[in-house]
Tab-separated table of C-alpha atoms and ligand atoms in Angstrom:
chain	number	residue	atom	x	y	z
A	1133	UNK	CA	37.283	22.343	116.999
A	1134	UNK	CA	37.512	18.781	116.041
A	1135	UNK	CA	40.755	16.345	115.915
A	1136	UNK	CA	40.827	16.824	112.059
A	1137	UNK	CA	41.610	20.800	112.545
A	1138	UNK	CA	43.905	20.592	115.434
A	1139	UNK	CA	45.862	18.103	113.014
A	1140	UNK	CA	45.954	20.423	110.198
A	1141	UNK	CA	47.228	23.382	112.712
A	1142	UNK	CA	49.720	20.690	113.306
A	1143	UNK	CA	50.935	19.790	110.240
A	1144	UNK	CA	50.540	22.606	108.256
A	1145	UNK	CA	51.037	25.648	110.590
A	1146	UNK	CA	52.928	25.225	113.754
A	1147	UNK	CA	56.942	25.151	113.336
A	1148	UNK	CA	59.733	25.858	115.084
A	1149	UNK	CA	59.723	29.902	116.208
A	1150	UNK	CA	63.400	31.448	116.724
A	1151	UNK	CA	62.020	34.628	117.611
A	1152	UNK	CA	63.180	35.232	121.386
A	1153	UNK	CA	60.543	37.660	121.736
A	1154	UNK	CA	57.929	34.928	121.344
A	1155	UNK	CA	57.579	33.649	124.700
A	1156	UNK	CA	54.330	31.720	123.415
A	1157	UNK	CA	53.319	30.871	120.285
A	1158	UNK	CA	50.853	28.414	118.524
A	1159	UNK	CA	49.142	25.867	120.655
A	1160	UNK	CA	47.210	27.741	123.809
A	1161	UNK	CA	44.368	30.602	124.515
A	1162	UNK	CA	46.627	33.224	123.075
A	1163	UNK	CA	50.539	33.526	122.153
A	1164	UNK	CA	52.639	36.279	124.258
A	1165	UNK	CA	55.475	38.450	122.620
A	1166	UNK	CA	58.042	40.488	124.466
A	1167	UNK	CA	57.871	44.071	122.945
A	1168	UNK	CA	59.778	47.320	124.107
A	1169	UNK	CA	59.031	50.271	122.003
A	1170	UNK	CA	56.016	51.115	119.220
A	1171	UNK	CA	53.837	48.269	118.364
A	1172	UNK	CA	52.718	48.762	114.667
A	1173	UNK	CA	49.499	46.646	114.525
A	1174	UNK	CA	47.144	45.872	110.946
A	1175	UNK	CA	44.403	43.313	109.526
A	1176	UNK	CA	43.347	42.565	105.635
A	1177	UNK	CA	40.590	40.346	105.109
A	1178	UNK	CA	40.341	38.306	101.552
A	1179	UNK	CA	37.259	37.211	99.958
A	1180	UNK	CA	36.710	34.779	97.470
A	1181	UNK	CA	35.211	36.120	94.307
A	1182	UNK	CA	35.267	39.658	96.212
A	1183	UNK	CA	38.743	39.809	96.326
A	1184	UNK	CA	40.398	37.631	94.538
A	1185	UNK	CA	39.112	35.209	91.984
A	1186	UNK	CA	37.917	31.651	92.690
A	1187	UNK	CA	40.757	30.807	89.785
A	1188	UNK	CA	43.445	31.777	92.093
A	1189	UNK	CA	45.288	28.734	93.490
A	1190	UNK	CA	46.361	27.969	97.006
A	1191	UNK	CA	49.994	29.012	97.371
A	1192	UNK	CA	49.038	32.705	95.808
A	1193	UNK	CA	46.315	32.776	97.596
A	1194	UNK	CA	48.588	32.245	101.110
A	1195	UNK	CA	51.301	34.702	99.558
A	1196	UNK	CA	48.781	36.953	98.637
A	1197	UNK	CA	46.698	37.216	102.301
A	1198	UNK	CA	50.581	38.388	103.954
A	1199	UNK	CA	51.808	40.218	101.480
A	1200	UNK	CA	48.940	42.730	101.960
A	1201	UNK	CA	49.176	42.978	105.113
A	1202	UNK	CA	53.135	43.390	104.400
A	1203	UNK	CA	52.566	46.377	102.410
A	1204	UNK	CA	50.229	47.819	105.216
A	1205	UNK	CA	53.287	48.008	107.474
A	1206	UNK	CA	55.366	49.199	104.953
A	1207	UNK	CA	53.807	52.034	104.179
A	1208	UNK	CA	54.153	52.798	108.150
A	1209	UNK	CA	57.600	52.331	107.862
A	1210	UNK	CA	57.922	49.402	110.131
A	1211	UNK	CA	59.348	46.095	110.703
A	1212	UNK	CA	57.375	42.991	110.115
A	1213	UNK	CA	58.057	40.125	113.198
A	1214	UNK	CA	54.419	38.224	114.001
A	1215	UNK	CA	51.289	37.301	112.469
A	1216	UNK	CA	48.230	35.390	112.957
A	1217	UNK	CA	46.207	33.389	110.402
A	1218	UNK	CA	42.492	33.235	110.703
A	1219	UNK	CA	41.927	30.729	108.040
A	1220	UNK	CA	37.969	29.986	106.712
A	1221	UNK	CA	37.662	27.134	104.492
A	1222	UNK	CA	34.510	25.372	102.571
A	1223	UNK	CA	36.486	21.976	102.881
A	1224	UNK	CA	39.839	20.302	104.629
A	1225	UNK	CA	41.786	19.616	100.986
A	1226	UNK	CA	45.010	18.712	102.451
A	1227	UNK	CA	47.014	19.266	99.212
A	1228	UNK	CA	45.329	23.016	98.537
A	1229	UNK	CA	46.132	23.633	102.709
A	1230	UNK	CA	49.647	22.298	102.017
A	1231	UNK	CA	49.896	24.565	99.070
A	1232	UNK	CA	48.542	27.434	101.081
A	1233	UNK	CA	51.165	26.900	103.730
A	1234	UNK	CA	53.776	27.064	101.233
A	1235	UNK	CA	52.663	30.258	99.650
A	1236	UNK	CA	52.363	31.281	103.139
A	1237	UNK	CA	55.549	30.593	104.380
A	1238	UNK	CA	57.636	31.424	101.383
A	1239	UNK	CA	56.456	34.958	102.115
A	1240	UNK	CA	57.130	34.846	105.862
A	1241	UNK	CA	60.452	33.268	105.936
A	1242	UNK	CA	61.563	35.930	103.097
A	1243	UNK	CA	60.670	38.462	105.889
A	1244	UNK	CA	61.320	37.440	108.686
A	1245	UNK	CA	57.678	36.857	110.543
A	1246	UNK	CA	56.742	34.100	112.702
A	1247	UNK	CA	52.832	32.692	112.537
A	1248	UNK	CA	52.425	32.900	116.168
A	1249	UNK	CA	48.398	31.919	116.408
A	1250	UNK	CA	45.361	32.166	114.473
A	1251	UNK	CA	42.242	30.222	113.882
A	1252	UNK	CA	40.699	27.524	111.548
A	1253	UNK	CA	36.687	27.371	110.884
A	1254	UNK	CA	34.480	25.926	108.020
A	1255	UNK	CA	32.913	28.019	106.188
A	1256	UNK	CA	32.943	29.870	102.834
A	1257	UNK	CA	36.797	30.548	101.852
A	1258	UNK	CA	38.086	33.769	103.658
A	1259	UNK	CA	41.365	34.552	104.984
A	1260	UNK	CA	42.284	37.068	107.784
A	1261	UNK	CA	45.966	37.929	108.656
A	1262	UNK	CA	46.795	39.843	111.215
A	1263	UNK	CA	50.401	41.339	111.017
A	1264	UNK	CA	52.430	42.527	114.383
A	1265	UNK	CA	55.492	44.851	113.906
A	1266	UNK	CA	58.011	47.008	116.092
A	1267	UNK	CA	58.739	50.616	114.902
A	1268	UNK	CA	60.907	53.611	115.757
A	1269	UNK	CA	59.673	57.006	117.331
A	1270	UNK	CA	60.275	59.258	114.745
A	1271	UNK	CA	60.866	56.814	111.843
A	1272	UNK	CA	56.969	55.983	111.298
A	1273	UNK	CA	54.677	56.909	109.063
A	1274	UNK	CA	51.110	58.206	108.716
A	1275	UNK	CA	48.985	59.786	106.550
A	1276	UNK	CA	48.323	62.746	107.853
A	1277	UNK	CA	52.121	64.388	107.728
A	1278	UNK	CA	52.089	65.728	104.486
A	1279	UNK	CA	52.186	69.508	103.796
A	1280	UNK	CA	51.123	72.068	100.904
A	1281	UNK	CA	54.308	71.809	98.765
A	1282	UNK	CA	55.932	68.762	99.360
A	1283	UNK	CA	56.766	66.508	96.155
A	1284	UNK	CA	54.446	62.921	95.648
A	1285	UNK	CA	56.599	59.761	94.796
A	1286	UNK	CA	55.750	56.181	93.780
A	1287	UNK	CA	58.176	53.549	94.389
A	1288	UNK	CA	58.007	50.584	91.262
A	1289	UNK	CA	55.838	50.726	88.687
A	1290	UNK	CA	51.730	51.243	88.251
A	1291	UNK	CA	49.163	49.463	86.913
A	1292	UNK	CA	51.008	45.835	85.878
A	1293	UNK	CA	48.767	44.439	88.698
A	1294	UNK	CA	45.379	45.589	87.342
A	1295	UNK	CA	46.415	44.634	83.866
A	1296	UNK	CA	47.388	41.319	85.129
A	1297	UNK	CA	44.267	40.544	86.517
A	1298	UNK	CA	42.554	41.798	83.505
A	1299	UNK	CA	44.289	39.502	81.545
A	1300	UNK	CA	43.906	36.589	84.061
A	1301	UNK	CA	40.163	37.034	83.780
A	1302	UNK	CA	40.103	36.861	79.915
A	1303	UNK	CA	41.810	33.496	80.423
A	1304	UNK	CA	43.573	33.799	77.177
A	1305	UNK	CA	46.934	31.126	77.716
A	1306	UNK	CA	49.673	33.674	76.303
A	1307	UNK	CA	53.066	32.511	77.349
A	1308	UNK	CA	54.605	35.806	75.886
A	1309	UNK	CA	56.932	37.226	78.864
A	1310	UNK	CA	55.110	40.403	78.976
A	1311	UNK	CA	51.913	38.644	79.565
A	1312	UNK	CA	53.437	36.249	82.335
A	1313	UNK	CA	55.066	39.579	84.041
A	1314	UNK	CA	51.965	41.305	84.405
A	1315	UNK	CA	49.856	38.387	85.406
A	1316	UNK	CA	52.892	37.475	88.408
A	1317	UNK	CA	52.863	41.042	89.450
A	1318	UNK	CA	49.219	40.623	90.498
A	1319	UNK	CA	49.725	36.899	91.847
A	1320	UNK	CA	52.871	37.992	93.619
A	1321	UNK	CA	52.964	41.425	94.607
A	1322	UNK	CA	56.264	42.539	96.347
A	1323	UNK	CA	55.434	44.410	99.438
A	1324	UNK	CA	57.868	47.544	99.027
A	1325	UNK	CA	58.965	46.674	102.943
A	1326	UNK	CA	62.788	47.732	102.823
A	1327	UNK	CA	61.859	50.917	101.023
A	1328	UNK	CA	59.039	51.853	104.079
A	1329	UNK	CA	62.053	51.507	106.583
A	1330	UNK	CA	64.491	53.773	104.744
A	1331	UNK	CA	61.891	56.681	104.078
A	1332	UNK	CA	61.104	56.091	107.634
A	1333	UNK	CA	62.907	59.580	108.633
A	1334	UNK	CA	62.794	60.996	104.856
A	1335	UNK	CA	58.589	60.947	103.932
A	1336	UNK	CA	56.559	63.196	105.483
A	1337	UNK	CA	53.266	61.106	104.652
A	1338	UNK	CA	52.847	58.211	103.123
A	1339	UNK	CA	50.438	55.361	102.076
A	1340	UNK	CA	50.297	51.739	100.188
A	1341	UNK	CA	48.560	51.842	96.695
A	1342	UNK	CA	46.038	48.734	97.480
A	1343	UNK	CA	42.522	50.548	95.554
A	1344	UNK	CA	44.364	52.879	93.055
A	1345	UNK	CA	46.838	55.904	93.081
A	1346	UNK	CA	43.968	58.279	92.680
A	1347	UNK	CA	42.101	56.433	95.247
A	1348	UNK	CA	44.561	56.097	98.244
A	1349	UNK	CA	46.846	59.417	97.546
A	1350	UNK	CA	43.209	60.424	97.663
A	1351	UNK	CA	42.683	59.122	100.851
A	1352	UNK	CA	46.687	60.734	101.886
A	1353	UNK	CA	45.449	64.231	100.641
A	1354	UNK	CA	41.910	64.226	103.470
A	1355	UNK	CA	44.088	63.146	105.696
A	1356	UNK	CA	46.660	65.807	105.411
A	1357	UNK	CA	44.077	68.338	104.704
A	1358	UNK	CA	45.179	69.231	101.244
A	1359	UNK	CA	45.278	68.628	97.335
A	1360	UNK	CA	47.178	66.992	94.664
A	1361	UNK	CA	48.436	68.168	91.120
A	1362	UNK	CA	49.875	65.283	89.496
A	1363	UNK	CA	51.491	64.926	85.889
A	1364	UNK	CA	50.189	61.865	84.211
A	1365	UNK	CA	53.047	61.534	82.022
A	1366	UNK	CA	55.607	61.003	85.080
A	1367	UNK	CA	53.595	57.711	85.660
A	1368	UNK	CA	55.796	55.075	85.753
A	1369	UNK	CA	54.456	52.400	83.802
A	1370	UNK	CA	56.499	49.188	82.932
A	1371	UNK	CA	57.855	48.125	79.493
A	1372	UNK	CA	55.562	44.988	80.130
A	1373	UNK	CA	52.666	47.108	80.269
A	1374	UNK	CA	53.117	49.322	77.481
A	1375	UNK	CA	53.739	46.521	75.160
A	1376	UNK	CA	50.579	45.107	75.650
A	1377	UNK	CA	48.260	48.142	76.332
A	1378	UNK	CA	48.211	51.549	74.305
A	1379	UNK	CA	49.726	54.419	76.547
A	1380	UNK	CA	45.949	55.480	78.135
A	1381	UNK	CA	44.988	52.222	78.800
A	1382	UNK	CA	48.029	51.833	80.166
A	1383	UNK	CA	47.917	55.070	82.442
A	1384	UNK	CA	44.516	54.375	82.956
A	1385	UNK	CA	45.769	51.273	84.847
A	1386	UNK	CA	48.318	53.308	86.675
A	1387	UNK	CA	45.557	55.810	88.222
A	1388	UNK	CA	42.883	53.658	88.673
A	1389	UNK	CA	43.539	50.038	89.210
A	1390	UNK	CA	44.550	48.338	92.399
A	1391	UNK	CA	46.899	46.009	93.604
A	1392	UNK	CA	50.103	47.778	92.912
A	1393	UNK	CA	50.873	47.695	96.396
A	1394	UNK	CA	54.081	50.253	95.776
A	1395	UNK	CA	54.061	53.108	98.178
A	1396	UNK	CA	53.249	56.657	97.211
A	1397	UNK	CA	54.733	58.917	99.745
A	1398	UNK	CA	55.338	62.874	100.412
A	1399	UNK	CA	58.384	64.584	100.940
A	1400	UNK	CA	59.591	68.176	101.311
A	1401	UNK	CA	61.583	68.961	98.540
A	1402	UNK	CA	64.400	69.284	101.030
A	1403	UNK	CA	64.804	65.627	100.780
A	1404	UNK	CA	64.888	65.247	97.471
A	1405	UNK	CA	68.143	64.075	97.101
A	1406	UNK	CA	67.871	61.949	100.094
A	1407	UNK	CA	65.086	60.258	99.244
A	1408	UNK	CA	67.048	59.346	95.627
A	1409	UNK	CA	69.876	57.760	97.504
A	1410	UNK	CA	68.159	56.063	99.892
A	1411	UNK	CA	66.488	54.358	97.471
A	1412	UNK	CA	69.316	53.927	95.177
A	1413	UNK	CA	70.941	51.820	97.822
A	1414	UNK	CA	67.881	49.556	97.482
A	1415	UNK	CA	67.755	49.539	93.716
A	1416	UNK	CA	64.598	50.406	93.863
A	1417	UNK	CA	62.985	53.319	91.188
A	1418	UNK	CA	61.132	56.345	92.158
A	1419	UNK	CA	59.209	58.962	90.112
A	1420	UNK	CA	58.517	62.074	91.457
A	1421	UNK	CA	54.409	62.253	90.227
A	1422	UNK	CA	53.315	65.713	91.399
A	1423	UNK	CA	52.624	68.288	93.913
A	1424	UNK	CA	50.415	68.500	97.089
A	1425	UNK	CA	48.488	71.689	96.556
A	1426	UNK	CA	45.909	74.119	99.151
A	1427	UNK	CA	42.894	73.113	96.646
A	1428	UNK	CA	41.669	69.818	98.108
A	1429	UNK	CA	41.272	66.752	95.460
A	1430	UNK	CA	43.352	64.918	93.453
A	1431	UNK	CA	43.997	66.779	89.846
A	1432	UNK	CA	45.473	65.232	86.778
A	1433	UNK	CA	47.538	66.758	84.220
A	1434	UNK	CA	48.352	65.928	80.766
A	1435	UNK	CA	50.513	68.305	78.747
A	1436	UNK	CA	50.265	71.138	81.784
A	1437	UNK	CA	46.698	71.076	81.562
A	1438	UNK	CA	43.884	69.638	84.110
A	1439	UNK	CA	41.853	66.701	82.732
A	1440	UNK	CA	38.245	65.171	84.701
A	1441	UNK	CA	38.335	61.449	85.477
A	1442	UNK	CA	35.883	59.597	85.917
A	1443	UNK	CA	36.942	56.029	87.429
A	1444	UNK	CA	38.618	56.863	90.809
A	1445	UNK	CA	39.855	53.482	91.864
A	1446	UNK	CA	38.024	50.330	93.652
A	1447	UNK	CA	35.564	51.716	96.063
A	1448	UNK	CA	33.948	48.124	97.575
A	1449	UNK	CA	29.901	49.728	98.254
A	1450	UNK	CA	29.891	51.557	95.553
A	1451	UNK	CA	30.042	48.492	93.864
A	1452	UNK	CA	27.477	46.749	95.527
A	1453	UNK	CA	29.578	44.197	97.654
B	318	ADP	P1	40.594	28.526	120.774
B	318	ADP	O1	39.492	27.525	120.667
B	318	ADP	O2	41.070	28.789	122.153
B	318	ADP	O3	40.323	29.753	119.965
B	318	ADP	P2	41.810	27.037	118.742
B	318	ADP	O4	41.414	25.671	119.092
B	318	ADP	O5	41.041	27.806	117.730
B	318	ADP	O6	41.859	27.852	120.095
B	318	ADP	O7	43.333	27.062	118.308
B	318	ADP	C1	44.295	26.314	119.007
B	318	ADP	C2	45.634	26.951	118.815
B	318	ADP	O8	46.000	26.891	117.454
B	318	ADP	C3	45.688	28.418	119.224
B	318	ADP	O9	46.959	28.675	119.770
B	318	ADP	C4	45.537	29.140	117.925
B	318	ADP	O10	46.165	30.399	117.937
B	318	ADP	C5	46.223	28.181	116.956
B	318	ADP	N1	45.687	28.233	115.579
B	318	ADP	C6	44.414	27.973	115.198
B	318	ADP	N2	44.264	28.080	113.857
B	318	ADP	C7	45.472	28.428	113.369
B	318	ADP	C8	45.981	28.723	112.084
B	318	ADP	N3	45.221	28.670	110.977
B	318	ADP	N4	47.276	29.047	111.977
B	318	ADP	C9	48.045	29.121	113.060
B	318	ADP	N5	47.653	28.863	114.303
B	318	ADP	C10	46.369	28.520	114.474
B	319	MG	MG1	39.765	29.397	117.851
């Protein structure tokens, strides 16, 4: 690594850790934590132009790589605490690595997770985060819990993301606050991280929406061994979105389009109730979508009856990447 790099690890990423359970953190062969209890361990990778667009400026682009990885860990229902940054860049532009940091940082901070390591190389622009957390027996979350019968929920709202970046990439400059709202929900996705740690003892499966609700409660449902029902009409789709999309583009959005990053999780209906509360507390909404079902597959309703869809979410080989 030359002097220039270890200068803008330096600068940009070391700072002061508080964390006592850091005994080592940026500056030799590896940093050491001090963890009792589940370690809750997971790694997104970001492409230019394959994952986000070349458009997208530094300091979304730094939120952006955590938050991810944020959402990943919610959906586990544990607690965020240490990351590393593997960081591949085509040049050293000091003021886009400064912005970076910030958009970084901003995230971190708001969550409580220390950058304890990572790496720096040239190359075309990529970035790697790798996101440490603690859990509790019994509190965490998989995908495979979920049982014939139990009721599927989404946290939020779906499909403001997708529409956002649809909107980005027409490049049209509307200043009109439903435009703006749907264009920040897929520059700053909120990882749903609170709401993971309260279902913790309440879901019996759950899973982030990253590629599409029909896509990853896909992915819940082979993983549980069983099927979906769910009601399109229960979708909850923001005012934002309906105002600028007619209701099937709009629900379209919701099934199929990524970067919601809200969890959809299973509960027995037992919880119900629960599950409203706890919730509640956090101000956060939650639609009850459907039913997991014997028949494997997802099925959507409209009006009580079954509909065929065609599009079921991002799938990166089947579209050539
Ligand atoms: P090595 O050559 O042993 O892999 P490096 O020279 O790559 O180590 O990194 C030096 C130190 O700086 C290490 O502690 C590493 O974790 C840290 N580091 C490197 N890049 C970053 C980064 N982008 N953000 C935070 N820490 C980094
Ligand atoms: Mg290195």
């Amino acid at each position: 690594m030359s002097q220039d790099e270890f200068q803008i690890i330096d600068r940009y990423f070391t700072r002061p850790i508080e964390d006592q359970d850091v005994l080592l953190g940026i500056g030799d062969d590896a940093a050491v934590l001090q963890v009792n209890g589940p370690v809750v361990i997971t790694t997104d990778t970001l492409v230019e132009e394959v994952h986000f667009p070349d458009t997208l400026s530094g300091d979304a682009l730094g939120y952006r790589a955590l938050a991810v990885n944020l959402s990943d860990l919610a959906a586990m229902g544990a607690e965020p605490r240490w990351c590393t940054l593997a960081l591949t860049l085509p040049s050293a532009d000091d003021i886009w690595i400064e912005k970076f940091a910030e958009g970084f940082f901003n995230l971190a901070d708001r969550y409580g997770v220390s950058l304890i390591g990572g790496d720096l190389v040239r190359g075309p622009l990529t970035v790697t985060v790798q996101l440490v957390g603690t859990g509790q027996t019994g509190h965490l979350m998989t995908r495979s819990g979920a049982q014939v019968g139990d009721n599927i929920y989404v946290t939020g709202s779906l499909g403001d993301s997708a529409a956002g970046l649809a909107l980005l990439g027409e490049g049209k400059n509307d200043a009109s606050a439903a435009h703006q709202a749907l264009k920040n929900r897929f520059l700053r996705p909120s990882p749903r991280v609170a709401e993971g740690l309260a279902l913790g003892g309440l879901a019996s499966a759950a899973i982030d929406i990253s590629d599409g609700l029909l896509a990853d409660l896909g992915h819940l449902c082979d993983s549980s061994r069983c099927g979906a029902v769910i009601d399109v009409e229960q979708l909850p789709l923001s005012a934002e979105l309906l105002a600028l999309f007619r209701l099937e583009a709009a629900q379209t959005f919701a099934l199929s389009g990524g970067d919601d990053y809200e969890l959809c999780f299973t509960a027995s209906p037992a919880q119900a109730r629960a599950i409203e509360q706890a919730l509640e507390l956090l101000e956060t909404k939650v639609h009850l979508i459907g039913q997991l079902t014997e028949e494997p597959g997802v099925v959507c309703r409209r009006a009580g009856e079954p509909f065929r869809t065609t599009s079921r979410g991002y799938a990166h080989f089947e579209h050539g990447h």
